[in-house]
mmCIF file of C-alpha atoms and ligand atoms in Angstrom:
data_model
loop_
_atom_site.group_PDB
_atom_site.id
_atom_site.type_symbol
_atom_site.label_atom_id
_atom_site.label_comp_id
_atom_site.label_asym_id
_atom_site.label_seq_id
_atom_site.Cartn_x
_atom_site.Cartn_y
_atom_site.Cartn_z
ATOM 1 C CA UNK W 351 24.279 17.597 3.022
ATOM 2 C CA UNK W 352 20.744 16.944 3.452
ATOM 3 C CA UNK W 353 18.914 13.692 3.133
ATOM 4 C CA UNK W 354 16.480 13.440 0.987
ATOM 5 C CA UNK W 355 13.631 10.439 0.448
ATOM 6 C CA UNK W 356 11.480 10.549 -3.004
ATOM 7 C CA UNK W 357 8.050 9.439 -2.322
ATOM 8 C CA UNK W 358 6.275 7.756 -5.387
ATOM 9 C CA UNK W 359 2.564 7.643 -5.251
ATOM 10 C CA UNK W 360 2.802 9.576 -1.752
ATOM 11 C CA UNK W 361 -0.238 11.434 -1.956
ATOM 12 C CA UNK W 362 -2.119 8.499 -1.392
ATOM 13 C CA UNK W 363 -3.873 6.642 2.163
ATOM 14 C CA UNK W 364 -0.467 5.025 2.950
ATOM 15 C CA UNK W 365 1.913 7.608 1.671
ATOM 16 C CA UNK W 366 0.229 10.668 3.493
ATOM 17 C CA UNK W 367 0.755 8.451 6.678
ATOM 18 C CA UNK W 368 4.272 7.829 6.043
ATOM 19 C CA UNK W 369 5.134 11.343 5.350
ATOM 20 C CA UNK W 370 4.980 12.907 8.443
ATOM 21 C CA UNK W 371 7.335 10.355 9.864
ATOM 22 C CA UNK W 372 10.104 10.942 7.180
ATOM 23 C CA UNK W 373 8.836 14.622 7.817
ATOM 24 C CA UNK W 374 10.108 14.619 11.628
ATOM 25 C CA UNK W 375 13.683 13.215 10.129
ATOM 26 C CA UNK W 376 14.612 16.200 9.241
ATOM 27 C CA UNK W 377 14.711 15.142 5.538
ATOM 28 C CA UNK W 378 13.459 16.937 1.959
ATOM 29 C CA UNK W 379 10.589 14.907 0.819
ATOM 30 C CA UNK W 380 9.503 14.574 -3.178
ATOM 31 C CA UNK W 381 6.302 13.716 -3.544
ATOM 32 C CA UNK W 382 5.671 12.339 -7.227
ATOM 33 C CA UNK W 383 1.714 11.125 -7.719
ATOM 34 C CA UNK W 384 -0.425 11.593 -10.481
ATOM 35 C CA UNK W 385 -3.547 12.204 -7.809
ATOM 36 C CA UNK W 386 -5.583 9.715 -10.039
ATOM 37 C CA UNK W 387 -6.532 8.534 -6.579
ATOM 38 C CA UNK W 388 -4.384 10.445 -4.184
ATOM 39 C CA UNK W 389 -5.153 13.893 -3.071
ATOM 40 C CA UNK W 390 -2.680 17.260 -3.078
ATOM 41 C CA UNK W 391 -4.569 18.287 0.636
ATOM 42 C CA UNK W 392 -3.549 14.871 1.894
ATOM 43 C CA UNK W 393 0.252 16.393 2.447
ATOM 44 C CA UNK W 394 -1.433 18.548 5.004
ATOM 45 C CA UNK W 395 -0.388 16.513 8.311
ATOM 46 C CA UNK W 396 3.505 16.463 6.915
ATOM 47 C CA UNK W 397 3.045 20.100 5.625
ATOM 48 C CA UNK W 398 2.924 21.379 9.335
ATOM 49 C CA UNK W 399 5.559 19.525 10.131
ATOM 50 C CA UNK W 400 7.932 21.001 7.510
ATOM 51 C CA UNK W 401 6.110 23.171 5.349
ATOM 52 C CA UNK W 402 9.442 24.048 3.356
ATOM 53 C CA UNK W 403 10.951 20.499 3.491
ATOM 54 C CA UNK W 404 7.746 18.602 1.305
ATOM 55 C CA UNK W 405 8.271 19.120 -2.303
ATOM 56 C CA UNK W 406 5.068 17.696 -5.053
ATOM 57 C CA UNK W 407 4.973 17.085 -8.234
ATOM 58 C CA UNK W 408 2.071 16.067 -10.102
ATOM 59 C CA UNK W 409 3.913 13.389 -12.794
ATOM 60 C CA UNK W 410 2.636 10.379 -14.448
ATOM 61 C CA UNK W 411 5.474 7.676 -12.805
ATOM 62 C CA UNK W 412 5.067 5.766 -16.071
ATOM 63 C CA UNK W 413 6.380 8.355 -18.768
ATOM 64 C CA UNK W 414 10.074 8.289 -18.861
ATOM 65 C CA UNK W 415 10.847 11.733 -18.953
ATOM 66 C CA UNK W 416 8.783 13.264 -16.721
ATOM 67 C CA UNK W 417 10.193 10.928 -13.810
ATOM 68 C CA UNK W 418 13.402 11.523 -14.662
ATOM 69 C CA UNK W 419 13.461 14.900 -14.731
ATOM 70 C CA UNK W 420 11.611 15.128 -11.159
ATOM 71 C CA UNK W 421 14.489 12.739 -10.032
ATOM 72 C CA UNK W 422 17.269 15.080 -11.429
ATOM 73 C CA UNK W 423 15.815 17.966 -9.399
ATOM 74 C CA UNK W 424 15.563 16.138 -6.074
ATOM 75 C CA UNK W 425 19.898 15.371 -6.557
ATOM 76 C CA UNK W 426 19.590 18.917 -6.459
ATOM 77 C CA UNK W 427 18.405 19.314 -2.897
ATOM 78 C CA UNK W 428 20.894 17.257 -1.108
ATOM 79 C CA UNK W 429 21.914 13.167 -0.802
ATOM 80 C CA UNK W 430 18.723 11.260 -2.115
ATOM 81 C CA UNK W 431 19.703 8.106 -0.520
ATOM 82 C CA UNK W 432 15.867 6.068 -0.929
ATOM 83 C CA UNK W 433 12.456 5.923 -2.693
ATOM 84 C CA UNK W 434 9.286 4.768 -1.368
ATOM 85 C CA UNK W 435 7.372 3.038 -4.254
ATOM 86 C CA UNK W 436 3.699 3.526 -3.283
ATOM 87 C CA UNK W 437 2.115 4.206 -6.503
ATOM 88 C CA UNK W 438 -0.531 1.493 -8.308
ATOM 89 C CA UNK W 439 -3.798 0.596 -9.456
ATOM 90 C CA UNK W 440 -5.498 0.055 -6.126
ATOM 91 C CA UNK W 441 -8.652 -0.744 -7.433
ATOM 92 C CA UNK W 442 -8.250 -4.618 -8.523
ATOM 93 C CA UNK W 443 -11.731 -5.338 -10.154
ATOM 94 C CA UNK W 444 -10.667 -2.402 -12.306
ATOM 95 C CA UNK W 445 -7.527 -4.093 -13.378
ATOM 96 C CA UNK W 446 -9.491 -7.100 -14.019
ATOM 97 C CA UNK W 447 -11.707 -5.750 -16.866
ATOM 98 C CA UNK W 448 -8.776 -3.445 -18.323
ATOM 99 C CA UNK W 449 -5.090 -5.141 -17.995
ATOM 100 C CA UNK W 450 -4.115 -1.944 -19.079
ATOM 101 C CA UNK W 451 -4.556 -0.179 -15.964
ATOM 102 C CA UNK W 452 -2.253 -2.292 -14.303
ATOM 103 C CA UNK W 453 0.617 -2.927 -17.004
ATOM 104 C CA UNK W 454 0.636 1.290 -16.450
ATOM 105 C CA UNK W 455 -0.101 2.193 -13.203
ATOM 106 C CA UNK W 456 1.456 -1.243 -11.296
ATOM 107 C CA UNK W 457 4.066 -2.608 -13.442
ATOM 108 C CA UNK W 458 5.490 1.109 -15.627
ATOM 109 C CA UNK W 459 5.300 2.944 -12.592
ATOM 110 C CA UNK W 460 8.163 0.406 -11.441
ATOM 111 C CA UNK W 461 10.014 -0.223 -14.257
ATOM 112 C CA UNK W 462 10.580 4.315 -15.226
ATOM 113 C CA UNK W 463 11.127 4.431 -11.215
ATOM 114 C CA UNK W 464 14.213 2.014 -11.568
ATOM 115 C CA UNK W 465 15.129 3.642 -14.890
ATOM 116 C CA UNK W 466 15.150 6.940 -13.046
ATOM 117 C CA UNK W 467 17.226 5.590 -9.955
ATOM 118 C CA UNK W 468 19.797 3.544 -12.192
ATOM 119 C CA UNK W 469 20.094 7.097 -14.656
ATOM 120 C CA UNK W 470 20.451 9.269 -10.715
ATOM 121 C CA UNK W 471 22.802 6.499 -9.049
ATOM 122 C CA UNK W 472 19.948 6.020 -6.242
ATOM 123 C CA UNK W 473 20.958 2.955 -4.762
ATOM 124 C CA UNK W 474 17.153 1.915 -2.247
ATOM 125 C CA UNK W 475 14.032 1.047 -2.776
ATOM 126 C CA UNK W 476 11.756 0.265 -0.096
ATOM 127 C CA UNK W 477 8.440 -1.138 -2.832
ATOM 128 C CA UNK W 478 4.558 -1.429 -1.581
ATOM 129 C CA UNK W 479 4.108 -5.231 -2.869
ATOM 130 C CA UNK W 480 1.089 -7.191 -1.661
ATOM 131 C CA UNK W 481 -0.566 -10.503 -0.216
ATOM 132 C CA UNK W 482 -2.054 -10.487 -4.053
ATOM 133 C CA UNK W 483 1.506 -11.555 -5.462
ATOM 134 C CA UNK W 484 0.219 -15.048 -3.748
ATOM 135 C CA UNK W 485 -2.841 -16.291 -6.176
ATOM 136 C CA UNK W 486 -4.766 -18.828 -4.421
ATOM 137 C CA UNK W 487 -3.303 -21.041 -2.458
ATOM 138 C CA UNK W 488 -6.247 -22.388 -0.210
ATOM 139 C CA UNK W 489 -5.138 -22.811 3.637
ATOM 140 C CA UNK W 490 -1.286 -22.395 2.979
ATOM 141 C CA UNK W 491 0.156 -20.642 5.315
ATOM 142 C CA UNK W 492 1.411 -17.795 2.988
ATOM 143 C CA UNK W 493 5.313 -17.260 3.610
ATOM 144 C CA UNK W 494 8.666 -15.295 1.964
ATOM 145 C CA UNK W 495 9.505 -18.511 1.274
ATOM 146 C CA UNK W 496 6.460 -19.899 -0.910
ATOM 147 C CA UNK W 497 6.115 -21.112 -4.270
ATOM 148 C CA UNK W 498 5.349 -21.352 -7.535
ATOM 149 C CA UNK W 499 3.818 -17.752 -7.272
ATOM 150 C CA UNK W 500 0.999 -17.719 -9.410
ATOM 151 C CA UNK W 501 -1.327 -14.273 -8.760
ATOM 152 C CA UNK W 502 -4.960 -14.132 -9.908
ATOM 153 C CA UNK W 503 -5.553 -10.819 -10.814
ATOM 154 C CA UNK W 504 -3.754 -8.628 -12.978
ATOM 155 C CA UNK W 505 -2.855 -6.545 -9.943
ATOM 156 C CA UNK W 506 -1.222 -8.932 -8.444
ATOM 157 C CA UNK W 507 0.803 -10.640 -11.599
ATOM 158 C CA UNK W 508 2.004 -6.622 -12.161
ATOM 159 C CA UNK W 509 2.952 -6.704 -8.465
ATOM 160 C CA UNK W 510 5.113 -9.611 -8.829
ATOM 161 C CA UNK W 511 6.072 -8.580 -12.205
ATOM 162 C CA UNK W 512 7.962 -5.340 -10.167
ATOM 163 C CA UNK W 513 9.605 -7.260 -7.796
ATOM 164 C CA UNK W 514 10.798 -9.493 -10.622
ATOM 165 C CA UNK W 515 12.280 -5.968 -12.114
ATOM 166 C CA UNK W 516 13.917 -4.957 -8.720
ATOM 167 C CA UNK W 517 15.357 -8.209 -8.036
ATOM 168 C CA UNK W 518 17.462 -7.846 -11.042
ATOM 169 C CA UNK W 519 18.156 -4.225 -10.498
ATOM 170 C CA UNK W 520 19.543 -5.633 -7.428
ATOM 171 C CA UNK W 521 21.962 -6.869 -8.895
ATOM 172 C CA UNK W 522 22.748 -4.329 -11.622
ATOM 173 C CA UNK W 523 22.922 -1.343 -9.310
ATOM 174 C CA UNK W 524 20.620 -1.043 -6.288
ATOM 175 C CA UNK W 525 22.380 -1.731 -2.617
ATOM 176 C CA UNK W 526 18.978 -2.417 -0.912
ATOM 177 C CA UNK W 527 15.841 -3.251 -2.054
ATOM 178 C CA UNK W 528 13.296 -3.730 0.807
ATOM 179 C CA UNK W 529 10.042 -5.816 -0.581
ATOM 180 C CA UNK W 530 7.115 -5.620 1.586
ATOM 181 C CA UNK W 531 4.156 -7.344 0.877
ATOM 182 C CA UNK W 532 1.007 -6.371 2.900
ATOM 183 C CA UNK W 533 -2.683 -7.454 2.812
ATOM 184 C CA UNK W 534 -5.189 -5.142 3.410
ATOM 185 C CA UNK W 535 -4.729 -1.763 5.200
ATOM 186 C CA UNK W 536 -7.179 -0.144 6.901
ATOM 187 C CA UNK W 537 -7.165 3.749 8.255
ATOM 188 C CA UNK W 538 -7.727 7.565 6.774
ATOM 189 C CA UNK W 539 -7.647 8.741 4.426
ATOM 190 C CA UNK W 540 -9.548 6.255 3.196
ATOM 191 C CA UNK W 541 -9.061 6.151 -0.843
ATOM 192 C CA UNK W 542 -10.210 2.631 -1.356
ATOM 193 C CA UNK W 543 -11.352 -0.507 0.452
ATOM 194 C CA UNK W 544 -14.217 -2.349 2.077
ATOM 195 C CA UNK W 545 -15.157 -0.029 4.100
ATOM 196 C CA UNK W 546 -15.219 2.850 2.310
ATOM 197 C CA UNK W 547 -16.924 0.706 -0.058
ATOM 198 C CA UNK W 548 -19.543 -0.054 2.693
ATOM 199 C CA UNK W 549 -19.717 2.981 3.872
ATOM 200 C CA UNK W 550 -20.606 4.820 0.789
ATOM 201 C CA UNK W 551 -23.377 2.088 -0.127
ATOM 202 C CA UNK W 552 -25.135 3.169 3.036
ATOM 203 C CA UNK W 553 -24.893 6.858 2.576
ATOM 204 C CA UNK W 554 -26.922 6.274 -1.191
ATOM 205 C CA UNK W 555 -28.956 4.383 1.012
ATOM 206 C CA UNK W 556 -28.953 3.384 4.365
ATOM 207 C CA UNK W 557 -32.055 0.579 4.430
ATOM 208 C CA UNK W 558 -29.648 -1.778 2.858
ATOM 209 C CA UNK W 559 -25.944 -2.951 2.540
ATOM 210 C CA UNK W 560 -25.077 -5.118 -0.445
ATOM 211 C CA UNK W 561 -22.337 -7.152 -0.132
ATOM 212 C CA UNK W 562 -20.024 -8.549 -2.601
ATOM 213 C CA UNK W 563 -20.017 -12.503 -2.364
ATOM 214 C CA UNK W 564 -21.535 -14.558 0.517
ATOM 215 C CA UNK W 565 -19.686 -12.842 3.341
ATOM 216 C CA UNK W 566 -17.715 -15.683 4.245
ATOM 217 C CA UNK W 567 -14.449 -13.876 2.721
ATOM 218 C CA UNK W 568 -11.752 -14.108 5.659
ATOM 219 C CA UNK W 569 -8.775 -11.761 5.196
ATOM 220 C CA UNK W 570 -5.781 -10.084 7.565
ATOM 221 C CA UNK W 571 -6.533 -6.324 8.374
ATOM 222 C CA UNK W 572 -3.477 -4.566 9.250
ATOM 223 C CA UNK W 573 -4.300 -0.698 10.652
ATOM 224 C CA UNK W 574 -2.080 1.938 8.274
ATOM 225 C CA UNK W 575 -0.594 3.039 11.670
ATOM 226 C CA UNK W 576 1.019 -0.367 12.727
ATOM 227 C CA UNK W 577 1.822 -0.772 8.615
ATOM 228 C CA UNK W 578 4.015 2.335 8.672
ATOM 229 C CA UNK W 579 5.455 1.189 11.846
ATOM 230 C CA UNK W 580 6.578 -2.284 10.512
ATOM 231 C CA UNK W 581 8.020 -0.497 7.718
ATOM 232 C CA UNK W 582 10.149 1.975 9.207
ATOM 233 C CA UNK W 583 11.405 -0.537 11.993
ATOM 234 C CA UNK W 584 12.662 -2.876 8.746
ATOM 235 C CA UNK W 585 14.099 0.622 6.921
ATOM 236 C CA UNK W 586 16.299 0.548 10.253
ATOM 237 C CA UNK W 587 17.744 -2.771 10.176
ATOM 238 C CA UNK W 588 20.419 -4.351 8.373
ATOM 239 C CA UNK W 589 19.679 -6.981 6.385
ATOM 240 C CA UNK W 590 21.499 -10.831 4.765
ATOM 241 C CA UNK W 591 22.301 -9.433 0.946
ATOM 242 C CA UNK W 592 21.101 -6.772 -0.601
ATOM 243 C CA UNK W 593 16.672 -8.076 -1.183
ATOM 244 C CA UNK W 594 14.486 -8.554 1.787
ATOM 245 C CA UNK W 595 11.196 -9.816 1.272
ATOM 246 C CA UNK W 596 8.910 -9.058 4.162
ATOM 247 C CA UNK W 597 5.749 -9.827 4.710
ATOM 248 C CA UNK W 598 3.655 -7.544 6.588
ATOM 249 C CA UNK W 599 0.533 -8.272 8.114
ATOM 250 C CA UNK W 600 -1.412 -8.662 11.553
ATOM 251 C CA UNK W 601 -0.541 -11.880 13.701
ATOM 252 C CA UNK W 602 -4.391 -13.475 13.510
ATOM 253 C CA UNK W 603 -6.431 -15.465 11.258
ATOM 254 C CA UNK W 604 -8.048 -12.254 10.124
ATOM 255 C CA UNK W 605 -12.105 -11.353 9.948
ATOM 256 C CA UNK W 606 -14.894 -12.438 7.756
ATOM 257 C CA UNK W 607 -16.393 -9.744 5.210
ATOM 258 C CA UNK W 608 -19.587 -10.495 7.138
ATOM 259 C CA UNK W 609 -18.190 -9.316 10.369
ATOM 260 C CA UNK W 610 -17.360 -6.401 8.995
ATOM 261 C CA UNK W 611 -20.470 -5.525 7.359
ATOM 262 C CA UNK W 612 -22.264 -6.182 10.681
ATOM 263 C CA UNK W 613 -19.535 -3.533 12.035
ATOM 264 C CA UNK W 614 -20.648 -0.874 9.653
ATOM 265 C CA UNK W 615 -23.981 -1.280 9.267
ATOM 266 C CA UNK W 616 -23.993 -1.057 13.887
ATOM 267 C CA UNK W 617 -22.201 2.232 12.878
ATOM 268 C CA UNK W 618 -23.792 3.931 10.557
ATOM 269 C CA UNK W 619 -27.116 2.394 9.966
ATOM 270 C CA UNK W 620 -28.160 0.112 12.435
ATOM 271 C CA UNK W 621 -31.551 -0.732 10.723
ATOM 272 C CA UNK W 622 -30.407 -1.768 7.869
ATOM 273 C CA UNK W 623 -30.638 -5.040 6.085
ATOM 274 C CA UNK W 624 -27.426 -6.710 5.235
ATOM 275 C CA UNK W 625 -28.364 -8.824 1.616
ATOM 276 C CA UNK W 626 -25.656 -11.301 0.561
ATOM 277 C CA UNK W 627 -24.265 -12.004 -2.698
ATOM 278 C CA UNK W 628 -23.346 -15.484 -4.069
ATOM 279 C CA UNK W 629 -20.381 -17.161 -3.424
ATOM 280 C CA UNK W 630 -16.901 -17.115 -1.591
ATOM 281 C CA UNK W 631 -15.361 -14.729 -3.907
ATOM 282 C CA UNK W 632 -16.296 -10.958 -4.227
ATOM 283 C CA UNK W 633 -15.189 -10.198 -7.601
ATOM 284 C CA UNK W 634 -12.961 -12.001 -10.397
ATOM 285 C CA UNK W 635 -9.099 -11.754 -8.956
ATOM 286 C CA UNK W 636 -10.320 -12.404 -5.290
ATOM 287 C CA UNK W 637 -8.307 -14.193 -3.119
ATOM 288 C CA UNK W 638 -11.357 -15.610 -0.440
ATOM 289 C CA UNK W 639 -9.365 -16.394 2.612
ATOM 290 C CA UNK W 640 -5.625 -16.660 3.425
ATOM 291 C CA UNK W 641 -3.401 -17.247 6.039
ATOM 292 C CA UNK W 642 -0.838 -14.812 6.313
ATOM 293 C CA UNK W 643 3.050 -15.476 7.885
ATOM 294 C CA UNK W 644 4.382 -12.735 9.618
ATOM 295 C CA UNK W 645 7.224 -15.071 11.463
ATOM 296 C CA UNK W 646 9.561 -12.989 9.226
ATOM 297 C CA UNK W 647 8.638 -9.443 10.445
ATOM 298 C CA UNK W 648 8.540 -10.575 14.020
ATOM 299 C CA UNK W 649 12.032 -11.817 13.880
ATOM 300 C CA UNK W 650 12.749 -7.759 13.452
ATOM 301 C CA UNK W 651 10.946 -7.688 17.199
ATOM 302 C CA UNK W 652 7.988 -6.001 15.173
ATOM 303 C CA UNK W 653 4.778 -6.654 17.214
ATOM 304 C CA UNK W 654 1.358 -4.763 15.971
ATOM 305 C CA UNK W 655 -0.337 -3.023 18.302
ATOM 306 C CA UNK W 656 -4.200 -3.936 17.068
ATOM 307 C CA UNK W 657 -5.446 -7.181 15.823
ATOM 308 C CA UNK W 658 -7.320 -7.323 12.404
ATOM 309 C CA UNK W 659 -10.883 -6.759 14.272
ATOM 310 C CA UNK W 660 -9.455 -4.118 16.466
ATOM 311 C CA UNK W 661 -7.812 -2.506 13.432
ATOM 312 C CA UNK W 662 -11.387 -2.483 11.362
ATOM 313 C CA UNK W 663 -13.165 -1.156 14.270
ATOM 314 C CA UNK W 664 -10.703 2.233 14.653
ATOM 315 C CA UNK W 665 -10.820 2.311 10.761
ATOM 316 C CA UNK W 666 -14.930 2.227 10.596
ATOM 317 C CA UNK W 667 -14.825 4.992 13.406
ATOM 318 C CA UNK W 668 -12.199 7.008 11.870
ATOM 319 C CA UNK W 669 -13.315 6.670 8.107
ATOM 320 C CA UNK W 670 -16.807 7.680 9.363
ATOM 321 C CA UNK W 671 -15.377 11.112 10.875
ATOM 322 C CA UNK W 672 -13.687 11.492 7.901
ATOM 323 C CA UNK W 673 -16.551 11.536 5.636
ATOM 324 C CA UNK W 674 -18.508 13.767 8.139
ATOM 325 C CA UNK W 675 -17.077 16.509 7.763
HETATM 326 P P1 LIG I 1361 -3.593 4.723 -2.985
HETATM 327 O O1 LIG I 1361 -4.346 4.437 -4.235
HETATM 328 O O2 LIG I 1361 -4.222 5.596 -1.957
HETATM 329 O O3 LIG I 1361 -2.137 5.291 -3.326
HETATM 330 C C1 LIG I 1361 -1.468 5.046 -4.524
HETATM 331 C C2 LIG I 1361 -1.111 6.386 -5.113
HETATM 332 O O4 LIG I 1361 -0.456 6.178 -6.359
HETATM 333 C C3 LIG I 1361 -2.332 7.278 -5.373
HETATM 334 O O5 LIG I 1361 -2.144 8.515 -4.724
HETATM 335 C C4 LIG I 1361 -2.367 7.441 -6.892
HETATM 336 O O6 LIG I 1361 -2.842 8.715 -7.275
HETATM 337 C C5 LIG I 1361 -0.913 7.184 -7.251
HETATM 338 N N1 LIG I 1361 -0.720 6.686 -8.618
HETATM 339 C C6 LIG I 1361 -1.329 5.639 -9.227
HETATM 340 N N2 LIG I 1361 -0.862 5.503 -10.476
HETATM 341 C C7 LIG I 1361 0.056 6.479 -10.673
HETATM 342 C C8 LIG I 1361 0.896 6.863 -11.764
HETATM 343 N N3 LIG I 1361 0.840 6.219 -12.947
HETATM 344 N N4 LIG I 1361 1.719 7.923 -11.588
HETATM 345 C C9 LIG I 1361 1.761 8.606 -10.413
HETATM 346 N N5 LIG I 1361 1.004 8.280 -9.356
HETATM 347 C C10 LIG I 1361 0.170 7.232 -9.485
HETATM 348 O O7 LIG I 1361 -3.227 3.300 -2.365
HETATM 349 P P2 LIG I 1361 -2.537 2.949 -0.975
HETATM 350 O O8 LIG I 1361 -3.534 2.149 -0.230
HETATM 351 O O9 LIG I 1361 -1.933 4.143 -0.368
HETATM 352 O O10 LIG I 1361 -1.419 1.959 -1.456
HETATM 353 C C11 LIG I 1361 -0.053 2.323 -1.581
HETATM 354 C C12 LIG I 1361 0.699 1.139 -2.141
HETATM 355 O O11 LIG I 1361 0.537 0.020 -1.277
HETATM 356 C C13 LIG I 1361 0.186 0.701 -3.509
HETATM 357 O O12 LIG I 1361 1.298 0.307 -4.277
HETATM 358 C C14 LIG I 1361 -0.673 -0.489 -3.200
HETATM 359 O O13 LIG I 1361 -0.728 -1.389 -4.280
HETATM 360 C C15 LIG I 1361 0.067 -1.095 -2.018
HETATM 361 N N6 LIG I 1361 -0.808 -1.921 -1.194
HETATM 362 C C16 LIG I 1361 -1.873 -1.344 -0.550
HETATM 363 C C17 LIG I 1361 -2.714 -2.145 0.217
HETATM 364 C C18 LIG I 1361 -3.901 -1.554 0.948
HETATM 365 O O14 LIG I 1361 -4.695 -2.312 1.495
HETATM 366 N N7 LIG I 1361 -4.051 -0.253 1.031
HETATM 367 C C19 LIG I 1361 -2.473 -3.520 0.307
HETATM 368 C C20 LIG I 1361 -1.377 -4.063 -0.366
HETATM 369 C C21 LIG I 1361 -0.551 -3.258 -1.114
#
């Protein structure tokens, strides 16, 4: 009998680079994504691969039925023995002015994606969680092992809100439940993200970048390539009871939002005038600077292969391309 994997939110910047590599498995894929951000053309690259083995549906993950049903019709195709949760609100500030959007698209998407596993007797998850689950915690070194969690956005209270709800679906019914919390990704498609963001400020006009906050913002980049990587490698290994929490980021202090825009504007506009904003933060729900563990994933022998710089340098290249053509 065939595997098969069930892709949630997959037509998105990290799904689409995850699918070809579930693609060369051999397996059925079901895509489920509501393309609120996510494109259908973004299944292109896993499409050649296996043209007849990618299967999309264009569902809402938060109503009940619809789910299910695309759940019921993946049993059909062979052994579904894992779903990737991708899908969320990836645009924070949004989530910020409308709690809404992230109670749906966040937190729903989770809870109907259990209901539909527990209702299918799927027994792993592998979830996209995030660096946001952490609120503000200064310069702690963020670890698994941290606590009390307390998020500042809405985003990220959703996010820990869904692990919450697989943690005890762990022990109702799921065998594995793989948690991994990343910072920010950088690559193409770009969907979202500071240097999209950047990007498209300079297109509208390319005498000046605005930036969000003072600049001084220092975060972990981790390039979509080494993400999917870490990811897989963790999918491979056995693990001590049945929820592993893995953080997964670069292995550096990360880069300063001013570096960055100094990156774009050399690449795309090298006369431009880079104007500041006030303050460390770059929008309510912004976590300035953190220092990000990785001790966890390296125990798996997980090394990336590009620093954060290194990984916002290929991105600015490659997102640039992208949007050329
Ligand atoms: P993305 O926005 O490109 O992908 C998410 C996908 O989910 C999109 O294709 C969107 O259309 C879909 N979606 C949203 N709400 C939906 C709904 N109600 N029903 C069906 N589909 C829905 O974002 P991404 O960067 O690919 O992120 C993937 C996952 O990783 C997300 O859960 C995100 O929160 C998490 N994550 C991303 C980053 C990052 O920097 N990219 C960092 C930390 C965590």
């Amino acid at each position: 009998m065939m595997n098969v994997s069930i892709i949630a939110g997959g037509a998105g910047f990290i799904g689409c680079n995850l699918l070809p590599m579930l693609a060369q498995e051999g397996r059925q894929l079901v895509i489920l994504d509501n393309l609120s951000r996510g494109q259908e053309r973004y299944l292109g690259s896993a499409k050649s691969i296996a043209h007849d083995r990618i299967h999309f549906f264009n569902t809402d993950l938060s109503d009940r039925s619809a789910t299910l049903n695309v759940f019921k019709w993946a049993k059909g195709l062979g052994f579904v023995d894992e779903v990737w949760h991708l899908a969320a609100n990836s645009d924070i500030p949004a989530g910020v002015i409308d709690p809404m959007v992230d109670l749906k698209d966040t937190f729903l998407t989770t809870f109907e994606i259990l209901n539909a596993m527990k209702e299918c007797d799927i027994r792993s998850i592998h979830f996209a969680s995030s660096s946001a689950i952490y609120g503000d915690l200064g310069s702690t070194l963020l670890h698994e092992g941290i606590g009390p969690l307390l998020p500042i956005s809405n985003y990220g209270a959703m996010k820990l809100a869904s692990e919450a709800q697989i943690s005890a679906a762990a022990e109702n019914f799921l065998e594995r439940a793989n948690i991994f919390r990343f910072p920010n990704v950088v690559g193409t498609p770009a969907t979202h993200g500071v240097i999209l963001d950047f990007i498209n400020k300079l297109y509208k006009n390319d005498n000046v970048l605005n930036v969000l906050g003072n600049g001084t913002q220092q975060k972990s980049y981790l390039h979509v390539s080494d993400l999917v990587n870490a990811l897989l490698l963790i999918r491979s290994k056995s693990i001590k009871g049945n929820v592993e929490v893995v953080n997964v980021g670069p292995i550096d202090e990360g880069i300063t939002v001013k570096s960055i825009a100094e990156k774009v504007v050399a690449n795309i506009s090298p006369n431009a005038q880079i104007i500041y904003g006030e303050g460390g933060k770059g929008w309510v729900g912004d976590v300035p600077k953190f220092t990000y563990s990785t001790e966890r994933l390296q125990s798996y022998g997980w090394l990336p292969k590009l620093n954060s710089a290194q990984a916002i340098e290929r991105a600015i290249n490659e997102i640039s391309l992208e949007l050329a053509k």
